[in-house]
PDB file of C-alpha atoms in Angstrom:
ATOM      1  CA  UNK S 105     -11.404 -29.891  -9.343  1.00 72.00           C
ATOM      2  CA  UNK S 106     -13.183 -30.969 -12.590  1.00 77.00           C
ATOM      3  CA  UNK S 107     -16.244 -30.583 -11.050  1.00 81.00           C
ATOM      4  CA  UNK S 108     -15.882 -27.191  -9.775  1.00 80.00           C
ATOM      5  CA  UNK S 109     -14.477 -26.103 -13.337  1.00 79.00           C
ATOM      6  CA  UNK S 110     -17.776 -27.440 -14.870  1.00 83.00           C
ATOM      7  CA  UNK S 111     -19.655 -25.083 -12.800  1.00 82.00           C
ATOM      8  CA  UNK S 112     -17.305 -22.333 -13.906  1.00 81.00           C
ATOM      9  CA  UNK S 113     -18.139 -22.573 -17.218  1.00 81.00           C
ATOM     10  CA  UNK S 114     -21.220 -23.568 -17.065  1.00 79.00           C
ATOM     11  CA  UNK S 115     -23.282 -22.261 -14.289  1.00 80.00           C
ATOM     12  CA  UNK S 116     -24.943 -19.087 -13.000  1.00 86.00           C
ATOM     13  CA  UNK S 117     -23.427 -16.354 -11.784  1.00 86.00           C
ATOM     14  CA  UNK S 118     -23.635 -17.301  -8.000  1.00 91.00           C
ATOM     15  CA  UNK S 119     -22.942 -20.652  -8.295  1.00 89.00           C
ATOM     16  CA  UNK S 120     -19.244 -19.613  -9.881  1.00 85.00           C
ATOM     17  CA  UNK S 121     -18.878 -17.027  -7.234  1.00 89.00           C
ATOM     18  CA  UNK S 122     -18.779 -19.787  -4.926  1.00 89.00           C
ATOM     19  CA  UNK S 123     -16.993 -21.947  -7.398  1.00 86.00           C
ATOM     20  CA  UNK S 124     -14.447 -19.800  -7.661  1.00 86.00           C
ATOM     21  CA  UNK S 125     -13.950 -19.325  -3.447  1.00 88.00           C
ATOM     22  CA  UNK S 126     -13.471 -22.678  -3.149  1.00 88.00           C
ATOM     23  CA  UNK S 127     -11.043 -23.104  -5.414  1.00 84.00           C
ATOM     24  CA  UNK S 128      -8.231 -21.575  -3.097  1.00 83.00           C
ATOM     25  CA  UNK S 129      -8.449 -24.983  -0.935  1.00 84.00           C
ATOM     26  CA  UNK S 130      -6.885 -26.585  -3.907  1.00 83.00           C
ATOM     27  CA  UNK S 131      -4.091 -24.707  -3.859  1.00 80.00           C
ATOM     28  CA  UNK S 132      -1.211 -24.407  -6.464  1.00 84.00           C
ATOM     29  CA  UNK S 133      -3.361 -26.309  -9.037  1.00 87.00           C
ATOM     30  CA  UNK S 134      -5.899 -23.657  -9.255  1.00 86.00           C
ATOM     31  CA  UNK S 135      -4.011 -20.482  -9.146  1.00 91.00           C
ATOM     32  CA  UNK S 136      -3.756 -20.362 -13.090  1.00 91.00           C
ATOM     33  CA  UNK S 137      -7.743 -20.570 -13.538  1.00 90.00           C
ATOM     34  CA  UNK S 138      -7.784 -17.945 -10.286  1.00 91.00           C
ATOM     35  CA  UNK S 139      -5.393 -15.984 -12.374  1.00 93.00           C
ATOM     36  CA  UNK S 140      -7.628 -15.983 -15.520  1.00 92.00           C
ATOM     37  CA  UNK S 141     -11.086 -15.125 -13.692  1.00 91.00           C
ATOM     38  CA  UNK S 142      -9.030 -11.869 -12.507  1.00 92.00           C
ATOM     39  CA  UNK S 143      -9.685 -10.537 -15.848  1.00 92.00           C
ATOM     40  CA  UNK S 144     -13.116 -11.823 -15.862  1.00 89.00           C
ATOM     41  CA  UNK S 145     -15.975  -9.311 -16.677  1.00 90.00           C
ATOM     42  CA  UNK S 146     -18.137 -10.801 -14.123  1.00 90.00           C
ATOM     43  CA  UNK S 147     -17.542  -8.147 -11.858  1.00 91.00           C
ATOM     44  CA  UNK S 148     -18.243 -10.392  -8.696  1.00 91.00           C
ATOM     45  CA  UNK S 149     -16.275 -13.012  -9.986  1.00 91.00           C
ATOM     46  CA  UNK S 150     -13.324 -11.185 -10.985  1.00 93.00           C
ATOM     47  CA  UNK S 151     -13.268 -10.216  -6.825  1.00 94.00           C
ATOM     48  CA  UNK S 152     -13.735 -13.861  -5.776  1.00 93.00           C
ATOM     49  CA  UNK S 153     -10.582 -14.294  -7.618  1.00 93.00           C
ATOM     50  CA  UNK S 154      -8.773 -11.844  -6.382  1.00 94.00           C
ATOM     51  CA  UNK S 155      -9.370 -12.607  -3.159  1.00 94.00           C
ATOM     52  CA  UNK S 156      -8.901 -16.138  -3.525  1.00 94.00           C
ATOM     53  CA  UNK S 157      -5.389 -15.521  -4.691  1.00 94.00           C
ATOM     54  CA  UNK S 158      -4.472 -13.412  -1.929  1.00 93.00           C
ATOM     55  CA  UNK S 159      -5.363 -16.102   0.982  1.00 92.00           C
ATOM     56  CA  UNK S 160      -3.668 -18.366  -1.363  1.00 91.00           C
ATOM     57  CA  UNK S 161      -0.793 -17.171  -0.428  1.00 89.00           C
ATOM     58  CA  UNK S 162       1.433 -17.721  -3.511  1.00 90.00           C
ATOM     59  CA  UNK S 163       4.490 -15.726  -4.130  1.00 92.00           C
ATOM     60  CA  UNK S 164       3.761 -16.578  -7.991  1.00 93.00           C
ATOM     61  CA  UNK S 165       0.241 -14.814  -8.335  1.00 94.00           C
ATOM     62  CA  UNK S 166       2.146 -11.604  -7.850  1.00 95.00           C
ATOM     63  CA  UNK S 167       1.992 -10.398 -11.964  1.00 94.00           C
ATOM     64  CA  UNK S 168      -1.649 -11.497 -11.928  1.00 94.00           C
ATOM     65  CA  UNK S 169      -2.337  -9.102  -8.951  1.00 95.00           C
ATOM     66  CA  UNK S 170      -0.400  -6.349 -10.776  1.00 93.00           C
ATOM     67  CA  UNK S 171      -2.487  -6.694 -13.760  1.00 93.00           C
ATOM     68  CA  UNK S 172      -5.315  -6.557 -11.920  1.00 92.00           C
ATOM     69  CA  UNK S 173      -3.994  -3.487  -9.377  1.00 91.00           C
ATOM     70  CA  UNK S 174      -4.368  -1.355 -12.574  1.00 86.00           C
ATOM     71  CA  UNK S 175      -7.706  -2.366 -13.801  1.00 83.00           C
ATOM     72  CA  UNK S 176     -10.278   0.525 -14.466  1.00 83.00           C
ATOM     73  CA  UNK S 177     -12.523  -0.393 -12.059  1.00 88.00           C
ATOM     74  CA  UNK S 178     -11.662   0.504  -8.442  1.00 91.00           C
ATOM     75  CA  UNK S 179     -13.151  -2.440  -6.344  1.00 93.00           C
ATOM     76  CA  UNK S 180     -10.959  -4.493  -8.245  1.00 93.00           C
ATOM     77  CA  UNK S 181      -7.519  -2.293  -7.592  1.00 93.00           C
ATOM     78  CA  UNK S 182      -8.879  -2.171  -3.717  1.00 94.00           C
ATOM     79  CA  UNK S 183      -8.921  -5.890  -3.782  1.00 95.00           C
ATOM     80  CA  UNK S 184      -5.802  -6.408  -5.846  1.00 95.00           C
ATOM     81  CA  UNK S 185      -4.067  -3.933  -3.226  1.00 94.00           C
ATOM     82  CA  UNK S 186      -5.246  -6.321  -0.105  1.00 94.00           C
ATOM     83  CA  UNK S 187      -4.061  -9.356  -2.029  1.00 95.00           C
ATOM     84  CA  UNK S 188      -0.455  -8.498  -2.231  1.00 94.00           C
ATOM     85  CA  UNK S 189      -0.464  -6.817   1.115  1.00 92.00           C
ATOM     86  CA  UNK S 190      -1.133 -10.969   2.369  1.00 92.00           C
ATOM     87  CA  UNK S 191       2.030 -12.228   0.043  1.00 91.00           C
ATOM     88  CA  UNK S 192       4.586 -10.919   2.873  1.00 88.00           C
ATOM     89  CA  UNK S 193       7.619  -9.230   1.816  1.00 88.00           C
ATOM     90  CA  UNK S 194       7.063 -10.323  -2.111  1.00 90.00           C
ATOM     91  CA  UNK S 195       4.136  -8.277  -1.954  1.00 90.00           C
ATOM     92  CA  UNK S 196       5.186  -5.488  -0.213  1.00 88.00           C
ATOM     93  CA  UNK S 197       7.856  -5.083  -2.403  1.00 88.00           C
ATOM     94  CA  UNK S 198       5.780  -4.112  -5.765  1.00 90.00           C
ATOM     95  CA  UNK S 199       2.957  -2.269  -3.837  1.00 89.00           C
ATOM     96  CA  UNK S 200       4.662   0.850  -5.053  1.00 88.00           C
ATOM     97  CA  UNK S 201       2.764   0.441  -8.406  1.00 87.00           C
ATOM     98  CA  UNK S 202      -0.409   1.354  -6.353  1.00 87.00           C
ATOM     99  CA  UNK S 203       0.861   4.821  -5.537  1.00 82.00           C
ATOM    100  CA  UNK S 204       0.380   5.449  -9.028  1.00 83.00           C
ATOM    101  CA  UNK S 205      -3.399   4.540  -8.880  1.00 85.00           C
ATOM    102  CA  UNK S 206      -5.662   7.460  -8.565  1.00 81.00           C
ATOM    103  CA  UNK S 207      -8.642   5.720  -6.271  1.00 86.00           C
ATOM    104  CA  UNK S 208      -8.208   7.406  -3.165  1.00 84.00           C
ATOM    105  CA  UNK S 209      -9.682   4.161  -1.913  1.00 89.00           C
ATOM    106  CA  UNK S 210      -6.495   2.637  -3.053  1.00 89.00           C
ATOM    107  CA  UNK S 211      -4.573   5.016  -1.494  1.00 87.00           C
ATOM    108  CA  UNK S 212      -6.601   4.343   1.859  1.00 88.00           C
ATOM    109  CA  UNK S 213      -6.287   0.660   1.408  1.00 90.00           C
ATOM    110  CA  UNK S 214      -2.637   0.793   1.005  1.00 90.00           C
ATOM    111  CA  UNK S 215      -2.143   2.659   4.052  1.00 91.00           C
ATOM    112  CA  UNK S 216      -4.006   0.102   6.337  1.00 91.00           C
ATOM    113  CA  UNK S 217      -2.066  -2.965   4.732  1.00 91.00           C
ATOM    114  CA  UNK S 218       1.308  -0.978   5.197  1.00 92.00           C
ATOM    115  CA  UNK S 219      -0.001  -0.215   9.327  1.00 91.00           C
ATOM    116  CA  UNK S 220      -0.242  -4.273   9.405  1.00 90.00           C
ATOM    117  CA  UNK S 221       3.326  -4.767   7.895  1.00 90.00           C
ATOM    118  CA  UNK S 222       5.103  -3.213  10.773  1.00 90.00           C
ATOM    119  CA  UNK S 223       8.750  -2.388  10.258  1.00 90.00           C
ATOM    120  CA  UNK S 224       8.850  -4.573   6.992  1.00 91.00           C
ATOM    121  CA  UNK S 225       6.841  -1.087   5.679  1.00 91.00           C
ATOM    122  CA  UNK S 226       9.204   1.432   5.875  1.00 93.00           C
ATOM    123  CA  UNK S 227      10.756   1.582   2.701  1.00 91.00           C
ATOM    124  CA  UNK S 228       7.294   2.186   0.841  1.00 91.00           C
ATOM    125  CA  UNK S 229       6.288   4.593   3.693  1.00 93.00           C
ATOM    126  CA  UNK S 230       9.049   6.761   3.274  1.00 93.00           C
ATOM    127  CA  UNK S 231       8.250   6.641  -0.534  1.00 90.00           C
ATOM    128  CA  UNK S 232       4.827   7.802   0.489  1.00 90.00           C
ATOM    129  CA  UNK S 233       6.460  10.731   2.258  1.00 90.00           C
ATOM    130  CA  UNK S 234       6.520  12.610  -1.144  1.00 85.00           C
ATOM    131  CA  UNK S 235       2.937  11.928  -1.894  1.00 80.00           C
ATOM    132  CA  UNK S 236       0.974  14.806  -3.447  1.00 78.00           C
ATOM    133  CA  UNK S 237      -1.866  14.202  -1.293  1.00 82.00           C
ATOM    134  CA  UNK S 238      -1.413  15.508   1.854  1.00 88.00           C
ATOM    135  CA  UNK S 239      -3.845  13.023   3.789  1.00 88.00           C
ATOM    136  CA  UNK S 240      -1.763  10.031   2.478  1.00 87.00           C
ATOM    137  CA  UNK S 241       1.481  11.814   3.504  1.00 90.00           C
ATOM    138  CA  UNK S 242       0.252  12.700   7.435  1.00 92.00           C
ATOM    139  CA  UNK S 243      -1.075   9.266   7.477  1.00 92.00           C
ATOM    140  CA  UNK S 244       2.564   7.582   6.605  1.00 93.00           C
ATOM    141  CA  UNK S 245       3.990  10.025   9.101  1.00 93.00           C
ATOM    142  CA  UNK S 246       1.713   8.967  11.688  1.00 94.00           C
ATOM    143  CA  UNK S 247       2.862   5.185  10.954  1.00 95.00           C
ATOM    144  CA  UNK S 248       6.372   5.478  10.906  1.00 94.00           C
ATOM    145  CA  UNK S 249       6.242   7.515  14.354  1.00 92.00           C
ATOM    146  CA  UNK S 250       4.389   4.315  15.345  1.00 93.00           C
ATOM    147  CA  UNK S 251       7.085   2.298  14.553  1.00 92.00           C
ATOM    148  CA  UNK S 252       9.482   4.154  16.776  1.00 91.00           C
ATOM    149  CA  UNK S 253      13.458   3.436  15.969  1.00 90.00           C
ATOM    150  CA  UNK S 254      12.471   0.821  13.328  1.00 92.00           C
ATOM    151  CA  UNK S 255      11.224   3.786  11.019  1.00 91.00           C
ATOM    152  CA  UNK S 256      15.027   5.341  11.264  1.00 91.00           C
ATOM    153  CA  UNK S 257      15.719   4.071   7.763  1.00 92.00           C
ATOM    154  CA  UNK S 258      13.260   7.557   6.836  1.00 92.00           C
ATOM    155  CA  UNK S 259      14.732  10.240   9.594  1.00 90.00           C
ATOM    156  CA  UNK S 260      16.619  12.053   6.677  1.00 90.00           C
ATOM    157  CA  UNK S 261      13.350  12.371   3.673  1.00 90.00           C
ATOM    158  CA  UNK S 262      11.128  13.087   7.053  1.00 88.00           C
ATOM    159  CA  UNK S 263      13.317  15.823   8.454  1.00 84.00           C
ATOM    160  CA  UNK S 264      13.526  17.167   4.561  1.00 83.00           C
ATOM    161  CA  UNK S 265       9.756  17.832   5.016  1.00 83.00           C
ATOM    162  CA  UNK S 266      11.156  21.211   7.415  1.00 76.00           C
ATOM    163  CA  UNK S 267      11.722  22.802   4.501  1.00 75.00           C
ATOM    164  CA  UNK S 268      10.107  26.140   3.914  1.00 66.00           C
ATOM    165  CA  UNK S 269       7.065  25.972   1.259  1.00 70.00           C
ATOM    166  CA  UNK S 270       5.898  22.922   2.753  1.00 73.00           C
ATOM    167  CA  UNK S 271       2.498  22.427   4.358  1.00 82.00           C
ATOM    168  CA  UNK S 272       2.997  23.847   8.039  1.00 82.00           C
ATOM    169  CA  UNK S 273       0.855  20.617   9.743  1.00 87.00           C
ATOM    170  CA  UNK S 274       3.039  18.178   7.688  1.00 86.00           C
ATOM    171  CA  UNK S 275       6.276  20.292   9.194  1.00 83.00           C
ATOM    172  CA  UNK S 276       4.696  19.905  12.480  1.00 85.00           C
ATOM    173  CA  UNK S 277       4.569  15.910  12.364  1.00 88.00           C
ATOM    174  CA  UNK S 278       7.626  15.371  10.881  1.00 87.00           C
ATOM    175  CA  UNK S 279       8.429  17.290  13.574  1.00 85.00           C
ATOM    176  CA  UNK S 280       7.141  14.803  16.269  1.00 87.00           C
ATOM    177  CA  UNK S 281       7.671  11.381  14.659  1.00 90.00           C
ATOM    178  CA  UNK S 282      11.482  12.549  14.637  1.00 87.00           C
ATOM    179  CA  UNK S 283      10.914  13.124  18.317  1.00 86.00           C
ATOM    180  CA  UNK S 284       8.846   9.718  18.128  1.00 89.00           C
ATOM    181  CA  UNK S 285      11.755   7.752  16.581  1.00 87.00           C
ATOM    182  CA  UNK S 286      14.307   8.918  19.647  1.00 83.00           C
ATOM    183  CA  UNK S 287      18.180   7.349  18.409  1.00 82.00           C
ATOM    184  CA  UNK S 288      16.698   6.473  14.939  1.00 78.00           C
ATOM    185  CA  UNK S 289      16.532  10.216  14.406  1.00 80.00           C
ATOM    186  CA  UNK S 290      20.490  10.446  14.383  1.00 83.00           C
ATOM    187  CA  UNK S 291      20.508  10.087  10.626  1.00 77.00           C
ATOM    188  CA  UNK S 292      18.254  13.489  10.347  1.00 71.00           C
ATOM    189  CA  UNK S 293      21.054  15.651  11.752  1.00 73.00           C
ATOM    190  CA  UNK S 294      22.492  16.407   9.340  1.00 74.00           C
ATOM    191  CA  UNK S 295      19.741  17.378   7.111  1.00 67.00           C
ATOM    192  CA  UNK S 296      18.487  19.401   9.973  1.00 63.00           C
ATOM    193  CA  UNK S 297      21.281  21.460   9.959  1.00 66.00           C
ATOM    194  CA  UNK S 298      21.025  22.595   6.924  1.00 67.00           C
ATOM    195  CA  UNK S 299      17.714  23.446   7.524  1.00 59.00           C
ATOM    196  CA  UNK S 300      18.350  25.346  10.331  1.00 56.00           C
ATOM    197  CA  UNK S 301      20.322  27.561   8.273  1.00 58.00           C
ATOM    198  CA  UNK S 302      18.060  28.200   5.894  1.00 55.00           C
ATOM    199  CA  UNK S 303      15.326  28.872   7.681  1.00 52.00           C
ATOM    200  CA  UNK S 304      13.755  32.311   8.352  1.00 53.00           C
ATOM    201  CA  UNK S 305      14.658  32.963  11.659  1.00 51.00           C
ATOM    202  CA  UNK S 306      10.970  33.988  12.546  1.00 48.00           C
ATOM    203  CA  UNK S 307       9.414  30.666  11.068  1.00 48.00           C
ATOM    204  CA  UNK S 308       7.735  28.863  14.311  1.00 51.00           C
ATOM    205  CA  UNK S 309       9.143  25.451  13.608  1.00 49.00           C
ATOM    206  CA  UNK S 310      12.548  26.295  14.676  1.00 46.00           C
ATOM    207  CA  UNK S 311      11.082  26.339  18.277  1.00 47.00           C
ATOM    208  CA  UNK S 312       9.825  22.688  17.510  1.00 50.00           C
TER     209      UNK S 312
END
């Protein structure tokens, strides 16, 4: 461990790249210097870290990675954004923070790290449901009809996207993923029905 600190403070830039990756087979002694070289202004070391700390695998790195998940640059909030998708259910659980970051990278990121979580994902899926993008919001639709009756917990907010005004292809795959998620839809009823009567009674996605 001394050794490898020695070459963090004192060596070239490559040689504390690797440093720094082989730190995370040391485990829960390094995390705190990991944690500190996320704020580095090495650029390439600052992502070592970050990544280090993910594989890590330590529920406590969390804050670090939030620090970090907010940093100007975007290869950094990418990076932060796989590294708490790898800390399970912990991680999961404050990923909401990155819906806030403007990197559409981020956004695309988060989306491929919430496809891996399977059913674990819904809640922050459905949160994604009211995304202003619309790419971000046909992708979370997409997952949670993936997910079949283990995406219920969002039949009501994805029946809610019915509603006049909205975007007519995002109407159209709420439309199927409610189809998609079969006895998990039972919860949207209700919402539908008001809907229904709201609804113009030419608008094409009463037929659907």
């Amino acid at each position: 461990f001394s050794s490898l600190l020695r070459v963090l403070r004192k060596g070239n830039s490559a040689a504390r790249v690797m440093a720094a990756a082989s730190l995370v087979q040391l485990g829960e002694k390094a995390r705190p210097t990991l944690e500190e070289l996320t704020m580095s202004v090495d650029a390439d070391l600052q992502l070592t870290a970050i990544q280090a700390l993910g594989d890590m695998g330590d529920k406590a790195a969390i804050p670090a990675l939030l620090r970090t998940l907010l940093d100007k640059d975007c290869r950094a909030c990418v990076a932060a954004t796989v590294a708490l998708g790898k800390l399970g259910e912990a991680g999961l659980a404050v990923l909401d923070r990155a819906l806030s970051v403007d990197y559409w990278a981020v956004q695309e990121e988060l989306i491929t790290v919430l496809e891996a979580s399977g059913d674990k994902a819904v809640p922050l899926l459905t949160q994604m449901l009211s995304a202003s993008s619309i790419p971000v919001c046909l992708r979370a639709i997409e997952i949670l009809g993936k997910l079949g009756t283990a995406a219920a917990p969002a039949a009501p907010t994805l029946a809610g996207l019915l509603a006049e005004g909205n975007v007519n292809i995002l109407r159209r795959k709420a439309v199927v993923t409610l189809q998609l998620l079969g006895s998990g839809a039972a919860s949207a009823v209700p919402v539908l029905e008001q809907l229904l009567r709201r609804l113009d009674i030419n608008d094409s996605i009463r037929g659907d």
